[in-house]
């Protein structure tokens, strides 16, 4: 605690329950903020003077949540900007609707470029974001699949040639020098990828102090799930890179293999290999209907049926509605609509698969190397500005803290906040984030631990914001004030990997 009663701060947060897992702090205290940083922590009674004040009496004051796994890179940009090549060339939607969803869920920093897909070149994208202004803080991986496409290795069933790997490595190097966090893989989307190819890319990132994030090879129930984890552990061991195993719930949350994957990860950690994972707190994933995961054998492998699949949007053919948002598939509609997708007769729609087991997600959450990440991304109805899609985009943190931590008593609040903020900051090497210590960036989420609840649900349509998150500060600026977005300001920063 620092006592600086004579200083006047830009903003003072008073009387909150300050929880900072990075310093094992859990106490009632005041926080003084100046120039975007935390400059003082003081026991109540030591009145800190501020130009403005937030009364956090009865609320938890936590380091801002860091979403280590998101898919909303395009949404960082205002509307109508031309984007660079790659899979992100989707219809631009109005600015910041999805960003607002993350923000109202307490997120102050989001990590993009996941699952092998990123903007290229990242340096140019970062500059553009800085010109336009960033709502919340943003950093990005460089996507392996994006580099594959640019290097001419477009056939997802074939390994890249030595020459292609060489040019992919050059592209990755360029992005790393431009501030990319590291390399992200989407191996399931390019199953022809060889181990040698993956290792070459990891070595490029590791040589520059970067990380790797991996949508691994297998996302269904079977021994391949464990093989996929072991493959990524091997990459981490052979390259020396820190590996983040993406959305472990949707990779291994179907049966006995979750526990085996978690055990393999913990064992690797005990041997000094840095492998971590993220998980989202839902029993369903979302992907494209045309994705290879839904190829023949999917229902048998996962012991499920078409009725476990939900359409996340309305599907139309020639202006005629053939499937409504929230509707479950039947045997007949699944094969019919998937054929339309595969034949290119309709745009590939999103599908939500209710096939992940809740107890397996809980096992993942309890592992000390697993953090909370949303895998979020939503669809905007441009007429109404409402968001649709998987509820994880709007409620990951609120659901974790409400349903799993408060109601389910899965872990204490300090550990829960560690998984939402401190651990991601440590893994990413963000030394001024993930804590509420003097000198930290003033990214702060203030919520009511007795009330925090997600309200976005499956099958119901639009993604409503959670309840119980009162204030969200990004670099010292309140962007959420008494639960409402403060419009017209963009205090976020682009975070470039520090060499
Ligand atoms: Zn993924």
XYZ file of C-alpha atoms and ligand atoms in Angstrom, residues 69 115 215 247, ligand 1:
5
model
C -8.703 -16.247 -27.874
C -6.749 -20.481 -35.348
C -6.160 -24.963 -33.028
C -10.274 -23.940 -26.847
Zn -10.185 -22.524 -33.379
